[in-house]
XYZ file of C-alpha atoms in Angstrom:
355
model
C 6.454 25.020 35.485
C 4.968 21.673 36.485
C 6.325 18.172 37.009
C 6.011 16.001 33.926
C 4.228 12.685 34.125
C 6.070 9.374 34.067
C 4.760 8.653 30.568
C 5.879 11.957 29.066
C 9.251 11.745 30.797
C 9.667 8.294 29.250
C 8.972 9.543 25.719
C 10.467 13.035 26.010
C 12.926 13.846 23.186
C 12.451 10.417 21.577
C 10.414 11.337 18.559
C 10.509 8.922 15.628
C 11.614 11.512 13.070
C 14.474 13.267 14.852
C 17.112 10.741 13.740
C 15.804 10.586 10.176
C 18.002 12.332 7.634
C 15.975 11.029 4.719
C 14.326 13.798 2.709
C 11.341 11.680 1.663
C 11.049 8.519 3.799
C 10.176 9.905 7.245
C 9.432 6.803 9.237
C 7.834 3.363 9.146
C 5.826 1.199 11.485
C 4.988 -2.479 11.754
C 1.881 -3.702 13.602
C 0.601 -7.173 14.467
C -3.088 -7.535 15.386
C -3.645 -10.399 17.823
C -6.478 -11.682 20.019
C -6.527 -14.219 22.812
C -8.162 -17.549 22.136
C -10.449 -17.807 25.187
C -11.838 -14.260 25.283
C -14.407 -12.407 23.201
C -13.137 -9.467 21.172
C -12.685 -6.339 23.348
C -15.898 -4.707 22.145
C -17.871 -7.661 23.558
C -16.009 -7.854 26.894
C -17.230 -6.450 30.180
C -14.793 -4.157 31.980
C -13.740 -6.783 34.529
C -12.900 -9.261 31.772
C -11.002 -6.525 29.956
C -8.964 -5.928 33.115
C -8.168 -9.638 33.213
C -6.804 -9.413 29.662
C -4.722 -6.359 30.615
C -3.225 -8.268 33.542
C -2.470 -11.396 31.487
C -0.906 -9.554 28.538
C 1.061 -6.990 30.547
C 2.471 -9.687 32.853
C 3.930 -11.570 29.881
C 5.195 -8.438 28.141
C 6.901 -7.060 31.238
C 8.828 -10.329 31.557
C 10.090 -10.094 27.972
C 13.796 -9.164 27.821
C 14.139 -8.471 24.101
C 13.097 -4.791 24.332
C 14.304 -1.805 26.319
C 12.664 -1.517 29.743
C 8.888 -1.814 29.393
C 6.324 0.139 31.431
C 2.590 -0.443 31.812
C 0.199 2.521 31.659
C -3.456 1.783 32.402
C -6.038 3.818 30.503
C -7.758 5.164 33.614
C -4.434 6.496 34.923
C -3.713 8.738 31.939
C -4.928 12.315 31.538
C -6.067 13.786 28.180
C -2.658 15.335 27.400
C -0.874 12.027 27.950
C -3.313 10.204 25.660
C -2.864 12.839 22.955
C 0.910 12.703 23.417
C 0.863 8.937 22.849
C -1.298 9.346 19.739
C 1.145 11.893 18.296
C 4.291 10.037 19.310
C 3.338 6.772 17.623
C 1.798 8.554 14.620
C -1.442 6.730 15.344
C -4.583 7.170 13.298
C -6.490 5.687 16.236
C -7.869 8.152 18.750
C -6.501 7.334 22.195
C -8.526 10.118 23.832
C -11.330 7.749 24.769
C -9.112 5.086 26.344
C -10.617 4.060 29.686
C -10.520 1.422 32.421
C -9.895 -2.006 30.955
C -7.551 -0.647 28.270
C -3.803 -0.083 28.560
C -0.454 0.609 26.903
C 2.912 -1.076 27.363
C 5.697 1.246 26.165
C 9.429 0.644 25.864
C 12.103 3.001 27.125
C 13.376 3.775 23.607
C 9.986 5.146 22.532
C 9.868 2.748 19.574
C 7.504 0.030 20.813
C 3.961 0.135 22.143
C 1.487 -2.626 22.764
C -2.083 -1.393 22.990
C -4.310 -3.690 25.004
C -8.065 -4.023 24.396
C -8.168 -1.287 21.769
C -9.969 -2.946 18.831
C -7.986 -6.134 19.515
C -6.683 -7.714 22.686
C -3.144 -6.831 21.590
C -1.783 -4.588 18.864
C 2.008 -4.963 18.809
C 3.431 -1.794 17.221
C 7.053 -0.870 16.407
C 8.385 2.355 14.845
C 11.608 2.432 12.821
C 13.416 5.355 11.212
C 16.112 3.898 8.974
C 14.006 2.667 6.067
C 14.498 -0.984 7.046
C 11.009 -2.411 7.426
C 12.292 -5.990 7.188
C 14.429 -5.492 10.300
C 11.498 -3.926 12.181
C 9.264 -6.844 11.156
C 11.832 -9.355 12.417
C 12.221 -7.524 15.723
C 8.476 -7.319 16.302
C 7.942 -10.936 15.238
C 10.241 -12.028 18.052
C 8.063 -10.154 20.568
C 4.829 -11.564 19.124
C 6.231 -15.096 19.068
C 7.521 -14.913 22.643
C 4.158 -13.731 23.999
C 2.328 -16.345 21.901
C 4.203 -19.127 23.689
C 2.391 -18.210 26.907
C -0.881 -16.792 25.591
C -2.667 -18.706 22.827
C -3.773 -16.443 19.970
C -7.147 -16.841 18.283
C -6.342 -18.633 15.010
C -8.293 -20.297 12.227
C -6.846 -22.760 9.724
C -8.986 -21.065 7.083
C -8.681 -17.382 8.011
C -5.375 -17.186 9.895
C -5.077 -14.926 12.935
C -8.521 -13.614 13.865
C -9.130 -9.899 14.290
C -11.999 -7.675 15.393
C -11.831 -6.231 11.856
C -12.189 -9.110 9.361
C -10.013 -7.324 6.797
C -7.114 -7.336 9.299
C -7.176 -11.108 9.836
C -4.890 -13.589 8.059
C -1.343 -12.515 8.803
C -2.749 -9.772 11.046
C 0.143 -7.628 9.787
C 0.003 -3.950 8.866
C 3.077 -2.141 7.587
C 2.932 1.640 7.201
C 5.507 3.882 5.526
C 5.315 7.660 5.965
C 6.497 9.487 2.851
C 6.700 13.228 2.175
C 6.140 14.154 -1.490
C 6.119 17.975 -1.761
C 7.498 18.141 -5.314
C 4.802 15.832 -6.688
C 2.080 17.552 -4.665
C 3.010 21.141 -5.555
C 3.576 20.464 -9.247
C 0.110 18.873 -9.353
C 1.484 15.590 -10.695
C 0.760 13.407 -7.669
C -2.533 11.983 -8.982
C -1.023 11.198 -12.377
C 1.944 9.421 -10.786
C -0.245 7.435 -8.389
C -2.439 6.328 -11.296
C 0.649 5.311 -13.232
C 1.879 3.084 -10.404
C -1.540 1.952 -9.150
C -1.229 -1.233 -7.143
C -4.282 -2.932 -5.650
C -2.174 -4.375 -2.822
C -1.182 -0.889 -1.613
C -3.411 1.580 0.237
C -2.518 5.292 0.309
C -4.052 7.732 2.786
C -3.310 11.107 4.294
C -1.204 11.561 7.425
C -4.176 11.273 9.801
C -5.832 8.389 7.994
C -8.133 10.422 5.742
C -8.073 9.340 2.084
C -8.623 12.931 0.935
C -7.002 15.303 3.461
C -3.327 15.915 2.697
C -1.340 17.443 5.592
C 2.312 18.426 5.338
C 2.548 16.668 1.953
C 2.742 13.409 3.949
C 1.082 10.264 2.677
C 0.922 6.912 4.428
C 1.583 3.879 2.277
C 0.335 0.600 3.780
C -0.684 -2.890 2.744
C -4.271 -3.136 1.585
C -4.603 -6.826 2.410
C -3.441 -9.142 5.158
C -5.564 -12.170 4.184
C -4.375 -14.542 1.475
C -0.907 -13.018 1.272
C 2.322 -13.839 3.087
C 4.164 -11.442 5.366
C 7.150 -11.527 3.022
C 4.928 -10.587 0.072
C 3.466 -7.647 2.018
C 6.952 -6.326 2.790
C 8.301 -6.769 -0.729
C 5.251 -5.171 -2.382
C 5.434 -2.093 -0.159
C 9.178 -1.776 -0.607
C 8.854 -2.041 -4.382
C 6.054 0.533 -4.561
C 7.821 2.934 -2.197
C 11.063 2.730 -4.177
C 9.202 3.693 -7.367
C 7.463 6.619 -5.670
C 10.710 7.935 -4.173
C 12.223 7.820 -7.663
C 9.238 9.806 -9.002
C 9.588 12.419 -6.233
C 13.329 12.769 -6.910
C 12.652 13.107 -10.645
C 10.141 15.887 -9.938
C 12.707 17.633 -7.737
C 15.375 17.398 -10.421
C 13.017 18.998 -12.921
C 12.205 21.864 -10.519
C 15.914 22.417 -9.863
C 16.827 22.345 -13.555
C 14.067 24.740 -14.598
C 14.596 27.117 -11.654
C 10.822 26.867 -11.276
C 9.567 30.382 -10.302
C 6.258 29.117 -8.928
C 8.035 26.728 -6.560
C 10.413 29.486 -5.470
C 7.370 31.611 -4.699
C 5.751 28.810 -2.681
C 8.906 28.209 -0.644
C 9.297 31.955 -0.074
C 5.695 32.278 1.096
C 6.125 29.292 3.414
C 9.219 30.928 4.881
C 7.285 34.157 5.410
C 4.422 32.342 7.146
C 6.763 30.511 9.500
C 8.961 33.502 10.315
C 6.409 36.299 10.550
C 3.039 34.846 11.559
C 1.616 35.960 14.887
C -0.505 32.801 15.011
C 0.114 29.380 13.496
C -2.336 26.497 13.384
C -0.917 22.975 13.310
C -1.874 22.114 9.730
C -0.682 25.501 8.479
C 2.682 24.943 10.163
C 3.077 21.392 8.824
C 2.290 22.499 5.270
C 4.779 25.378 5.399
C 7.507 23.254 7.019
C 7.245 20.720 4.193
C 7.949 23.441 1.635
C 10.785 24.849 3.737
C 12.310 21.374 3.877
C 12.039 21.177 0.083
C 13.832 24.525 -0.081
C 16.738 23.026 1.899
C 17.124 20.347 -0.751
C 17.297 23.018 -3.468
C 19.735 25.127 -1.373
C 17.215 27.946 -1.340
C 17.125 27.782 2.463
C 20.175 27.942 4.723
C 20.809 27.618 8.446
C 18.854 24.454 9.218
C 19.063 20.722 8.434
C 16.513 18.208 7.249
C 16.661 16.515 10.661
C 15.929 19.851 12.346
C 12.848 20.341 10.179
C 11.706 16.771 10.873
C 12.000 17.406 14.612
C 10.173 20.742 14.381
C 7.400 19.125 12.337
C 6.986 16.538 15.050
C 7.133 18.997 17.961
C 4.777 21.705 16.732
C 1.746 19.469 17.175
C -0.428 20.305 20.161
C 0.499 17.772 22.845
C 4.222 17.880 22.089
C 4.198 21.675 21.991
C 2.398 21.929 25.350
C 4.891 19.468 26.816
C 7.925 21.360 25.521
C 6.661 24.743 26.721
C 5.784 23.134 30.076
C 3.372 25.864 31.099
C -0.364 26.282 31.366
C -1.619 27.431 27.972
C -5.180 28.466 27.247
C -6.574 27.009 24.035
C -7.012 30.469 22.474
C -3.316 31.237 23.063
C -1.933 28.022 21.608
C -1.600 29.198 17.994
C 0.382 32.237 19.141
C 2.624 30.078 21.338
C 3.203 27.773 18.374
C 4.216 30.743 16.218
C 6.681 31.910 18.891
C 8.080 28.387 19.190
C 8.607 28.120 15.431
C 10.146 31.628 15.240
C 12.714 30.614 17.852
C 13.520 27.329 16.120
C 14.039 29.127 12.776
C 15.907 32.173 14.099
C 19.107 31.319 12.189
C 17.362 30.341 8.967
C 17.703 32.489 5.863
C 16.140 32.473 2.418
C 18.704 32.701 -0.410
C 16.524 32.524 -3.504
């Protein structure tokens, strides 16, 4: 056993999915991209100037009283496990592994808010929410962004709006992401047809880790495709409208499976159960894919002894950094897949298949 770091202790047992009871809508996040008026973008800043930005931004954030206690973590102070843990916790498609001196994080005590400093932009304000209320999350984060903007002038153009290191992220500088799990559509091979049916140029859909083609755990991220030339309210309403239609399609697919007593889906759920219960080794992607099907089986009452929230938590915790943290022991890389299998076996010990 070893002492856990301050960062991991702060975020321990605060994963974004554990409180979610929704079968499809896992979580959401709202991000504002902002840069300071009198500094070059981070990629053009020398390390000493980056450190100045860290000091300016963190000083203002740490004074802000509208969030749970905030803590500053400088990039050079974090070890590889802590960086990976942060990446996993905030469901980031950015790779925090290469964070170094002149870059930093400010994290709140609830594990919902993080401000990344000098990563792509001077400040990325980021807030997770788990209740399907993206408007509330946007309002909460807007208050933070506005408060900091009163002390630190943001780079802004009358023509292009808020300026970003990525031109496509300028304008409102707002990105809203919704994490949806669509196993019925995926495993009945109707997902492409449904996405074509509801195609919306304002909406971008990618896999869980940001890849447009790799589908992991039947999770897709739905986010706004544009932030220039569109209002924040329009971004929120478009995503909410699209997501509502897709949830209806997923529920329709589930109803059809349930009504037809689909033998192929029963077989897939049964095989997923077998993989999770009996495997000697489990890789992360293999576990996430099987857990999605097991969660679908709960909805059909083919699986007993576990809740949707339990599966959400297990999905979150079987990833590498969270697993290593929970086991709290030195694990060689070649042993990790076996340790993951043991961890999953223990979590599912009271689960039964009743097909």
